[in-house]
XYZ file of C-alpha atoms in Angstrom:
81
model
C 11.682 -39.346 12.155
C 9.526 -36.769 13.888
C 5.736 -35.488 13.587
C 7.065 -32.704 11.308
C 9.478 -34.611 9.042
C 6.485 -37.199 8.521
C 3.697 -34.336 7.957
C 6.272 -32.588 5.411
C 6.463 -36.089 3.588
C 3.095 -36.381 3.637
C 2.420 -32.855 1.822
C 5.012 -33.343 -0.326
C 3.511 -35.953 -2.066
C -0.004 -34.071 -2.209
C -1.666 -33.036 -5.475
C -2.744 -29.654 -6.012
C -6.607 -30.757 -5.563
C -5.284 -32.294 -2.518
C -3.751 -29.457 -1.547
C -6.254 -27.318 -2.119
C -8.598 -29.520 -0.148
C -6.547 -29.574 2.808
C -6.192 -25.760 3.161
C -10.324 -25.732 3.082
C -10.611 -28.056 5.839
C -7.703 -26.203 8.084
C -9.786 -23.183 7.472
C -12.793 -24.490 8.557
C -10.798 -26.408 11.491
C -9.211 -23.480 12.928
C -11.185 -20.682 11.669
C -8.760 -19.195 9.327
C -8.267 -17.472 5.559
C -5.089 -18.701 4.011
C -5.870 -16.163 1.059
C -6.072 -13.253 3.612
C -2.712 -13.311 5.289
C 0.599 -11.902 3.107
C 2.924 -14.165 2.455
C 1.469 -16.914 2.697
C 1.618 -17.242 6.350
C -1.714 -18.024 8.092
C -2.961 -15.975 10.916
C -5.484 -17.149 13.984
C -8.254 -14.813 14.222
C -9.007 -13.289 17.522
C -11.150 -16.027 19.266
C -10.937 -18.673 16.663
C -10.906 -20.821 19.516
C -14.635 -20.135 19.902
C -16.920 -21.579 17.812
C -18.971 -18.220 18.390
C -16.299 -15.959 18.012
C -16.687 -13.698 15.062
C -13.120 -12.483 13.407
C -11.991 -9.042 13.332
C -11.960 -7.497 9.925
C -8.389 -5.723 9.352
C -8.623 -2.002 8.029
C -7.707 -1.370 4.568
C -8.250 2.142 4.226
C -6.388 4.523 6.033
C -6.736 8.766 6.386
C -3.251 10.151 5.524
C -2.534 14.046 5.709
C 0.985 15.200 4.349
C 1.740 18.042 6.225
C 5.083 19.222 4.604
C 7.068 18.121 1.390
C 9.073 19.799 -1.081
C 7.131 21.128 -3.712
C 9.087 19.282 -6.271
C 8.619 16.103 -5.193
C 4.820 16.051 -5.085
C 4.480 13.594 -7.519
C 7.043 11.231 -6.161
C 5.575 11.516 -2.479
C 1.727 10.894 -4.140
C 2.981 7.977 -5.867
C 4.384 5.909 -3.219
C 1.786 6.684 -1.214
């Protein structure tokens, strides 16, 4: 059986406090936020490596100019943007 089939036997047999424990301590480990990535995949910060190293923060807001759409589909365009 390998590393991985063990590890995935090990979590599967984890409570949620457990569970919920270990993804503190693999944030703190590796200097991550499991609650900050989409779907559900976790992401290395830029220098996480470094104990110093202080994380990038990812932009939320953006500036968007609409140049050009048909008149009649101003709402539609505003709501999916």
């Amino acid at each position: 059986m390998s590393k991985v089939d063990e590890i995935m036997e090990l979590l599967e047999g984890l409570t949620l406090l457990d569970a919920s424990d270990l993804v503190t301590k693999i944030e703190d480990k590796f200097g991550v936020d499991a609650s900050a990535s989409g779907g559900g995949m976790m992401m290395m910060a830029a220098g996480a490596g470094d104990a110093g190293g202080a994380a990038a923060e990812e932009k939320t807001e953006f500036d968007l100019v609409l140049t050009e759409f048909p008149a009649d589909k101003k709402i539609a365009v505003l709501k999916v943007v």
